[in-house]
Amino acid sequence: MLRRPLLALAVVVLGAVSLTGCGAHDSTGQIAVTVSRDAADRPYEVKVFAATGKLSEHQRVFPGGTADFAGVPLGDVTVRAGDLCPVRTTVSGEDVARVTLTTTGC
């Protein structure tokens, strides 16, 4: 008799903990990637790679444009786009990391 109410209570508690996160913080951050105006006049597929080499995010950006990415793993990331110079940066949970991809300085 007492098992059903206890099971129901356990399900409610687990559901509440999973929805609130139980104080856990989000282990992702944000990065804003700008493609230099000097790049060729065509869209670039901007890709953000985690330190493991796994593709984290991607988005098409025109020269002079900026792509905002959320949900990027914290730590070192590499940003690449076609023949533009790749950039390494560190993503933290506190600030938006900002990089600009250019055709020079590789």
mmCIF file of N, CA and C in Angstrom:
data_model
loop_
_atom_site.group_PDB
_atom_site.id
_atom_site.type_symbol
_atom_site.label_atom_id
_atom_site.label_comp_id
_atom_site.label_asym_id
_atom_site.label_seq_id
_atom_site.Cartn_x
_atom_site.Cartn_y
_atom_site.Cartn_z
ATOM 1 N N MET A 1 0.806 -1.192 0.000
ATOM 2 C CA MET A 1 0.000 0.000 0.000
ATOM 3 C C MET A 1 0.856 1.266 0.000
ATOM 4 N N LEU A 2 1.916 1.235 0.713
ATOM 5 C CA LEU A 2 2.760 2.407 0.840
ATOM 6 C C LEU A 2 3.699 2.571 -0.357
ATOM 7 N N ARG A 3 3.846 1.528 -1.173
ATOM 8 C CA ARG A 3 4.774 1.584 -2.291
ATOM 9 C C ARG A 3 4.363 2.581 -3.366
ATOM 10 N N ARG A 4 3.090 2.617 -3.712
ATOM 11 C CA ARG A 4 2.637 3.519 -4.772
ATOM 12 C C ARG A 4 2.859 4.991 -4.432
ATOM 13 N N PRO A 5 2.483 5.440 -3.238
ATOM 14 C CA PRO A 5 2.743 6.851 -2.913
ATOM 15 C C PRO A 5 4.237 7.177 -2.898
ATOM 16 N N LEU A 6 5.058 6.257 -2.400
ATOM 17 C CA LEU A 6 6.504 6.496 -2.388
ATOM 18 C C LEU A 6 7.067 6.540 -3.808
ATOM 19 N N LEU A 7 6.592 5.669 -4.670
ATOM 20 C CA LEU A 7 7.036 5.671 -6.062
ATOM 21 C C LEU A 7 6.621 6.972 -6.746
ATOM 22 N N ALA A 8 5.391 7.398 -6.511
ATOM 23 C CA ALA A 8 4.910 8.650 -7.096
ATOM 24 C C ALA A 8 5.732 9.837 -6.593
ATOM 25 N N LEU A 9 6.033 9.850 -5.311
ATOM 26 C CA LEU A 9 6.844 10.923 -4.741
ATOM 27 C C LEU A 9 8.248 10.920 -5.343
ATOM 28 N N ALA A 10 8.828 9.751 -5.502
ATOM 29 C CA ALA A 10 10.161 9.648 -6.100
ATOM 30 C C ALA A 10 10.160 10.177 -7.531
ATOM 31 N N VAL A 11 9.137 9.860 -8.299
ATOM 32 C CA VAL A 11 9.037 10.336 -9.679
ATOM 33 C C VAL A 11 8.915 11.861 -9.708
ATOM 34 N N VAL A 12 8.118 12.421 -8.825
ATOM 35 C CA VAL A 12 7.946 13.877 -8.764
ATOM 36 C C VAL A 12 9.261 14.554 -8.389
ATOM 37 N N VAL A 13 9.947 14.031 -7.397
ATOM 38 C CA VAL A 13 11.211 14.622 -6.954
ATOM 39 C C VAL A 13 12.255 14.546 -8.068
ATOM 40 N N LEU A 14 12.386 13.416 -8.699
ATOM 41 C CA LEU A 14 13.349 13.278 -9.797
ATOM 42 C C LEU A 14 13.018 14.207 -10.959
ATOM 43 N N GLY A 15 11.745 14.347 -11.253
ATOM 44 C CA GLY A 15 11.326 15.266 -12.315
ATOM 45 C C GLY A 15 11.668 16.705 -11.973
ATOM 46 N N ALA A 16 11.428 17.098 -10.740
ATOM 47 C CA ALA A 16 11.735 18.466 -10.314
ATOM 48 C C ALA A 16 13.231 18.734 -10.348
ATOM 49 N N VAL A 17 14.024 17.773 -9.903
ATOM 50 C CA VAL A 17 15.476 17.931 -9.909
ATOM 51 C C VAL A 17 15.995 18.033 -11.342
ATOM 52 N N SER A 18 15.477 17.229 -12.245
ATOM 53 C CA SER A 18 15.956 17.281 -13.626
ATOM 54 C C SER A 18 15.559 18.575 -14.307
ATOM 55 N N LEU A 19 14.417 19.141 -13.967
ATOM 56 C CA LEU A 19 13.982 20.402 -14.572
ATOM 57 C C LEU A 19 14.743 21.598 -14.019
ATOM 58 N N THR A 20 15.090 21.573 -12.752
ATOM 59 C CA THR A 20 15.789 22.702 -12.149
ATOM 60 C C THR A 20 17.297 22.570 -12.282
ATOM 61 N N GLY A 21 17.778 21.402 -12.601
ATOM 62 C CA GLY A 21 19.206 21.208 -12.759
ATOM 63 C C GLY A 21 19.938 20.964 -11.460
ATOM 64 N N CYS A 22 19.251 21.061 -10.359
ATOM 65 C CA CYS A 22 19.836 20.788 -9.044
ATOM 66 C C CYS A 22 21.112 21.595 -8.822
ATOM 67 N N GLY A 23 21.114 22.838 -9.285
ATOM 68 C CA GLY A 23 22.266 23.698 -9.067
ATOM 69 C C GLY A 23 23.386 23.483 -10.057
ATOM 70 N N ALA A 24 23.237 22.581 -10.999
ATOM 71 C CA ALA A 24 24.294 22.354 -11.988
ATOM 72 C C ALA A 24 24.342 23.531 -12.946
ATOM 73 N N HIS A 25 25.548 23.867 -13.407
ATOM 74 C CA HIS A 25 25.667 24.969 -14.353
ATOM 75 C C HIS A 25 25.785 24.433 -15.772
ATOM 76 N N ASP A 26 25.460 25.269 -16.717
ATOM 77 C CA ASP A 26 25.525 24.913 -18.122
ATOM 78 C C ASP A 26 26.988 24.888 -18.549
ATOM 79 N N SER A 27 27.443 23.808 -19.139
ATOM 80 C CA SER A 27 28.850 23.684 -19.531
ATOM 81 C C SER A 27 29.072 24.129 -20.974
ATOM 82 N N THR A 28 28.292 25.100 -21.406
ATOM 83 C CA THR A 28 28.470 25.645 -22.746
ATOM 84 C C THR A 28 28.562 27.161 -22.669
ATOM 85 N N GLY A 29 29.071 27.743 -23.753
ATOM 86 C CA GLY A 29 29.215 29.188 -23.821
ATOM 87 C C GLY A 29 28.803 29.702 -25.184
ATOM 88 N N GLN A 30 29.172 30.939 -25.447
ATOM 89 C CA GLN A 30 28.793 31.593 -26.692
ATOM 90 C C GLN A 30 30.020 32.131 -27.409
ATOM 91 N N ILE A 31 29.925 32.180 -28.739
ATOM 92 C CA ILE A 31 30.993 32.751 -29.550
ATOM 93 C C ILE A 31 30.361 33.510 -30.710
ATOM 94 N N ALA A 32 30.930 34.674 -31.014
ATOM 95 C CA ALA A 32 30.493 35.486 -32.146
ATOM 96 C C ALA A 32 31.628 35.483 -33.161
ATOM 97 N N VAL A 33 31.337 35.052 -34.382
ATOM 98 C CA VAL A 33 32.356 34.939 -35.428
ATOM 99 C C VAL A 33 32.020 35.908 -36.560
ATOM 100 N N THR A 34 32.961 36.800 -36.856
ATOM 101 C CA THR A 34 32.796 37.760 -37.943
ATOM 102 C C THR A 34 33.701 37.345 -39.097
ATOM 103 N N VAL A 35 33.164 37.401 -40.304
ATOM 104 C CA VAL A 35 33.961 37.155 -41.507
ATOM 105 C C VAL A 35 34.387 38.521 -42.037
ATOM 106 N N SER A 36 35.687 38.689 -42.246
ATOM 107 C CA SER A 36 36.239 39.956 -42.698
ATOM 108 C C SER A 36 35.589 40.433 -43.995
ATOM 109 N N ARG A 37 35.440 41.744 -44.119
ATOM 110 C CA ARG A 37 34.911 42.331 -45.351
ATOM 111 C C ARG A 37 35.848 42.097 -46.526
ATOM 112 N N ASP A 38 37.124 41.843 -46.255
ATOM 113 C CA ASP A 38 38.121 41.626 -47.305
ATOM 114 C C ASP A 38 38.031 40.235 -47.929
ATOM 115 N N ALA A 39 37.227 39.364 -47.363
ATOM 116 C CA ALA A 39 37.088 38.001 -47.891
ATOM 117 C C ALA A 39 36.381 38.050 -49.244
ATOM 118 N N ALA A 40 36.514 36.972 -50.003
ATOM 119 C CA ALA A 40 35.860 36.893 -51.311
ATOM 120 C C ALA A 40 34.362 37.122 -51.170
ATOM 121 N N ASP A 41 33.755 37.671 -52.190
ATOM 122 C CA ASP A 41 32.335 38.034 -52.156
ATOM 123 C C ASP A 41 31.452 36.813 -52.378
ATOM 124 N N ARG A 42 31.431 35.960 -51.365
ATOM 125 C CA ARG A 42 30.603 34.745 -51.393
ATOM 126 C C ARG A 42 30.370 34.305 -49.955
ATOM 127 N N PRO A 43 29.361 33.531 -49.709
ATOM 128 C CA PRO A 43 29.136 33.078 -48.328
ATOM 129 C C PRO A 43 30.175 32.027 -47.920
ATOM 130 N N TYR A 44 30.473 32.012 -46.644
ATOM 131 C CA TYR A 44 31.404 31.034 -46.076
ATOM 132 C C TYR A 44 30.653 30.172 -45.070
ATOM 133 N N GLU A 45 30.974 28.901 -45.056
ATOM 134 C CA GLU A 45 30.420 27.987 -44.051
ATOM 135 C C GLU A 45 31.361 28.042 -42.851
ATOM 136 N N VAL A 46 30.957 28.781 -41.830
ATOM 137 C CA VAL A 46 31.767 28.932 -40.617
ATOM 138 C C VAL A 46 31.503 27.727 -39.723
ATOM 139 N N LYS A 47 32.592 27.089 -39.306
ATOM 140 C CA LYS A 47 32.484 25.893 -38.466
ATOM 141 C C LYS A 47 33.269 26.088 -37.175
ATOM 142 N N VAL A 48 32.663 25.683 -36.069
ATOM 143 C CA VAL A 48 33.305 25.752 -34.758
ATOM 144 C C VAL A 48 33.565 24.331 -34.293
ATOM 145 N N PHE A 49 34.839 24.039 -34.019
ATOM 146 C CA PHE A 49 35.253 22.700 -33.595
ATOM 147 C C PHE A 49 35.692 22.724 -32.140
ATOM 148 N N ALA A 50 35.222 21.761 -31.354
ATOM 149 C CA ALA A 50 35.625 21.610 -29.958
ATOM 150 C C ALA A 50 37.080 21.132 -29.905
ATOM 151 N N ALA A 51 37.661 21.166 -28.727
ATOM 152 C CA ALA A 51 39.050 20.736 -28.545
ATOM 153 C C ALA A 51 39.261 19.290 -28.977
ATOM 154 N N THR A 52 38.212 18.493 -28.953
ATOM 155 C CA THR A 52 38.305 17.091 -29.358
ATOM 156 C C THR A 52 38.362 16.940 -30.883
ATOM 157 N N GLY A 53 38.129 18.042 -31.608
ATOM 158 C CA GLY A 53 38.094 17.991 -33.065
ATOM 159 C C GLY A 53 36.696 17.767 -33.616
ATOM 160 N N LYS A 54 35.742 17.574 -32.733
ATOM 161 C CA LYS A 54 34.356 17.329 -33.150
ATOM 162 C C LYS A 54 33.673 18.644 -33.528
ATOM 163 N N LEU A 55 32.947 18.633 -34.650
ATOM 164 C CA LEU A 55 32.203 19.812 -35.088
ATOM 165 C C LEU A 55 31.127 20.131 -34.062
ATOM 166 N N SER A 56 31.150 21.356 -33.561
ATOM 167 C CA SER A 56 30.183 21.775 -32.556
ATOM 168 C C SER A 56 29.026 22.543 -33.185
ATOM 169 N N GLU A 57 29.336 23.520 -34.026
ATOM 170 C CA GLU A 57 28.328 24.384 -34.640
ATOM 171 C C GLU A 57 28.777 24.761 -36.044
ATOM 172 N N HIS A 58 27.815 25.138 -36.882
ATOM 173 C CA HIS A 58 28.160 25.685 -38.194
ATOM 174 C C HIS A 58 27.028 26.576 -38.680
ATOM 175 N N GLN A 59 27.412 27.554 -39.498
ATOM 176 C CA GLN A 59 26.436 28.512 -40.006
ATOM 177 C C GLN A 59 27.049 29.226 -41.208
ATOM 178 N N ARG A 60 26.233 29.611 -42.164
ATOM 179 C CA ARG A 60 26.685 30.323 -43.353
ATOM 180 C C ARG A 60 26.722 31.829 -43.059
ATOM 181 N N VAL A 61 27.862 32.461 -43.440
ATOM 182 C CA VAL A 61 28.061 33.881 -43.175
ATOM 183 C C VAL A 61 28.657 34.551 -44.409
ATOM 184 N N PHE A 62 28.148 35.720 -44.740
ATOM 185 C CA PHE A 62 28.697 36.514 -45.839
ATOM 186 C C PHE A 62 29.802 37.424 -45.312
ATOM 187 N N PRO A 63 30.740 37.851 -46.168
ATOM 188 C CA PRO A 63 31.786 38.776 -45.736
ATOM 189 C C PRO A 63 31.181 40.028 -45.092
ATOM 190 N N GLY A 64 31.755 40.430 -43.978
ATOM 191 C CA GLY A 64 31.253 41.562 -43.220
ATOM 192 C C GLY A 64 30.167 41.175 -42.232
ATOM 193 N N GLY A 65 29.700 39.945 -42.293
ATOM 194 C CA GLY A 65 28.641 39.476 -41.406
ATOM 195 C C GLY A 65 29.183 38.771 -40.177
ATOM 196 N N THR A 66 28.315 38.613 -39.202
ATOM 197 C CA THR A 66 28.676 37.949 -37.950
ATOM 198 C C THR A 66 27.665 36.851 -37.643
ATOM 199 N N ALA A 67 28.173 35.710 -37.221
ATOM 200 C CA ALA A 67 27.320 34.603 -36.778
ATOM 201 C C ALA A 67 27.483 34.455 -35.276
ATOM 202 N N ASP A 68 26.366 34.355 -34.585
ATOM 203 C CA ASP A 68 26.376 34.145 -33.140
ATOM 204 C C ASP A 68 26.026 32.694 -32.855
ATOM 205 N N PHE A 69 26.900 32.030 -32.112
ATOM 206 C CA PHE A 69 26.707 30.627 -31.768
ATOM 207 C C PHE A 69 26.502 30.508 -30.263
ATOM 208 N N ALA A 70 25.531 29.720 -29.857
ATOM 209 C CA ALA A 70 25.307 29.405 -28.442
ATOM 210 C C ALA A 70 25.401 27.888 -28.300
ATOM 211 N N GLY A 71 25.668 27.431 -27.119
ATOM 212 C CA GLY A 71 25.771 25.992 -26.899
ATOM 213 C C GLY A 71 27.123 25.421 -27.299
ATOM 214 N N VAL A 72 28.140 26.278 -27.361
ATOM 215 C CA VAL A 72 29.487 25.853 -27.725
ATOM 216 C C VAL A 72 30.170 25.304 -26.473
ATOM 217 N N PRO A 73 30.831 24.148 -26.580
ATOM 218 C CA PRO A 73 31.508 23.584 -25.407
ATOM 219 C C PRO A 73 32.548 24.547 -24.838
ATOM 220 N N LEU A 74 32.642 24.596 -23.518
ATOM 221 C CA LEU A 74 33.635 25.446 -22.869
ATOM 222 C C LEU A 74 35.036 24.923 -23.154
ATOM 223 N N GLY A 75 35.988 25.839 -23.174
ATOM 224 C CA GLY A 75 37.379 25.473 -23.400
ATOM 225 C C GLY A 75 37.858 25.943 -24.758
ATOM 226 N N ASP A 76 38.956 25.352 -25.209
ATOM 227 C CA ASP A 76 39.554 25.738 -26.482
ATOM 228 C C ASP A 76 38.704 25.262 -27.648
ATOM 229 N N VAL A 77 38.502 26.143 -28.613
ATOM 230 C CA VAL A 77 37.796 25.806 -29.839
ATOM 231 C C VAL A 77 38.582 26.359 -31.019
ATOM 232 N N THR A 78 38.359 25.782 -32.179
ATOM 233 C CA THR A 78 38.945 26.272 -33.419
ATOM 234 C C THR A 78 37.813 26.640 -34.358
ATOM 235 N N VAL A 79 37.933 27.818 -34.972
ATOM 236 C CA VAL A 79 36.922 28.308 -35.902
ATOM 237 C C VAL A 79 37.542 28.314 -37.290
ATOM 238 N N ARG A 80 36.832 27.708 -38.247
ATOM 239 C CA ARG A 80 37.331 27.616 -39.627
ATOM 240 C C ARG A 80 36.225 27.994 -40.596
ATOM 241 N N ALA A 81 36.668 28.499 -41.774
ATOM 242 C CA ALA A 81 35.727 28.803 -42.845
ATOM 243 C C ALA A 81 36.494 28.843 -44.160
ATOM 244 N N GLY A 82 36.291 27.832 -44.979
ATOM 245 C CA GLY A 82 36.904 27.798 -46.309
ATOM 246 C C GLY A 82 38.394 28.097 -46.286
ATOM 247 N N ASP A 83 38.823 29.035 -47.149
ATOM 248 C CA ASP A 83 40.233 29.379 -47.262
ATOM 249 C C ASP A 83 40.654 30.512 -46.327
ATOM 250 N N LEU A 84 39.789 30.907 -45.400
ATOM 251 C CA LEU A 84 40.149 31.926 -44.424
ATOM 252 C C LEU A 84 41.035 31.316 -43.349
ATOM 253 N N CYS A 85 41.826 32.160 -42.695
ATOM 254 C CA CYS A 85 42.742 31.683 -41.659
ATOM 255 C C CYS A 85 41.962 31.156 -40.460
ATOM 256 N N PRO A 86 42.262 29.943 -40.001
ATOM 257 C CA PRO A 86 41.577 29.417 -38.814
ATOM 258 C C PRO A 86 42.002 30.193 -37.568
ATOM 259 N N VAL A 87 41.117 30.261 -36.584
ATOM 260 C CA VAL A 87 41.396 30.974 -35.337
ATOM 261 C C VAL A 87 41.081 30.057 -34.172
ATOM 262 N N ARG A 88 42.006 30.028 -33.206
ATOM 263 C CA ARG A 88 41.776 29.300 -31.953
ATOM 264 C C ARG A 88 41.445 30.314 -30.881
ATOM 265 N N THR A 89 40.479 29.970 -30.043
ATOM 266 C CA THR A 89 40.105 30.846 -28.930
ATOM 267 C C THR A 89 39.576 29.978 -27.793
ATOM 268 N N THR A 90 39.337 30.601 -26.676
ATOM 269 C CA THR A 90 38.803 29.894 -25.520
ATOM 270 C C THR A 90 37.402 30.414 -25.218
ATOM 271 N N VAL A 91 36.463 29.489 -25.075
ATOM 272 C CA VAL A 91 35.078 29.829 -24.750
ATOM 273 C C VAL A 91 34.881 29.610 -23.255
ATOM 274 N N SER A 92 34.336 30.628 -22.590
ATOM 275 C CA SER A 92 34.039 30.502 -21.171
ATOM 276 C C SER A 92 32.547 30.721 -20.972
ATOM 277 N N GLY A 93 32.069 30.397 -19.798
ATOM 278 C CA GLY A 93 30.661 30.568 -19.503
ATOM 279 C C GLY A 93 30.314 31.990 -19.102
ATOM 280 N N GLU A 94 31.319 32.851 -18.984
ATOM 281 C CA GLU A 94 31.098 34.203 -18.488
ATOM 282 C C GLU A 94 30.930 35.243 -19.584
ATOM 283 N N ASP A 95 31.744 35.182 -20.622
ATOM 284 C CA ASP A 95 31.733 36.190 -21.676
ATOM 285 C C ASP A 95 31.521 35.541 -23.032
ATOM 286 N N VAL A 96 31.061 36.344 -23.986
ATOM 287 C CA VAL A 96 30.943 35.876 -25.364
ATOM 288 C C VAL A 96 32.321 36.001 -26.008
ATOM 289 N N ALA A 97 32.866 34.881 -26.485
ATOM 290 C CA ALA A 97 34.144 34.926 -27.193
ATOM 291 C C ALA A 97 33.892 35.546 -28.570
ATOM 292 N N ARG A 98 34.811 36.391 -29.029
ATOM 293 C CA ARG A 98 34.648 37.055 -30.327
ATOM 294 C C ARG A 98 35.893 36.840 -31.166
ATOM 295 N N VAL A 99 35.679 36.383 -32.411
ATOM 296 C CA VAL A 99 36.801 36.200 -33.336
ATOM 297 C C VAL A 99 36.415 36.764 -34.699
ATOM 298 N N THR A 100 37.455 37.128 -35.471
ATOM 299 C CA THR A 100 37.259 37.578 -36.844
ATOM 300 C C THR A 100 38.116 36.713 -37.747
ATOM 301 N N LEU A 101 37.506 36.140 -38.761
ATOM 302 C CA LEU A 101 38.220 35.324 -39.740
ATOM 303 C C LEU A 101 38.653 36.227 -40.895
ATOM 304 N N THR A 102 39.946 36.148 -41.244
ATOM 305 C CA THR A 102 40.495 36.983 -42.303
ATOM 306 C C THR A 102 41.246 36.145 -43.308
ATOM 307 N N THR A 103 41.698 36.810 -44.374
ATOM 308 C CA THR A 103 42.477 36.127 -45.421
ATOM 309 C C THR A 103 43.975 36.271 -45.172
ATOM 310 N N THR A 104 44.372 37.050 -44.186
ATOM 311 C CA THR A 104 45.798 37.283 -43.915
ATOM 312 C C THR A 104 46.154 36.887 -42.493
ATOM 313 N N GLY A 105 47.426 36.674 -42.259
ATOM 314 C CA GLY A 105 47.896 36.386 -40.911
ATOM 315 C C GLY A 105 47.850 34.930 -40.525
ATOM 316 N N CYS A 106 47.808 34.052 -41.513
ATOM 317 C CA CYS A 106 47.737 32.618 -41.203
ATOM 318 C C CYS A 106 49.063 32.075 -40.742
#
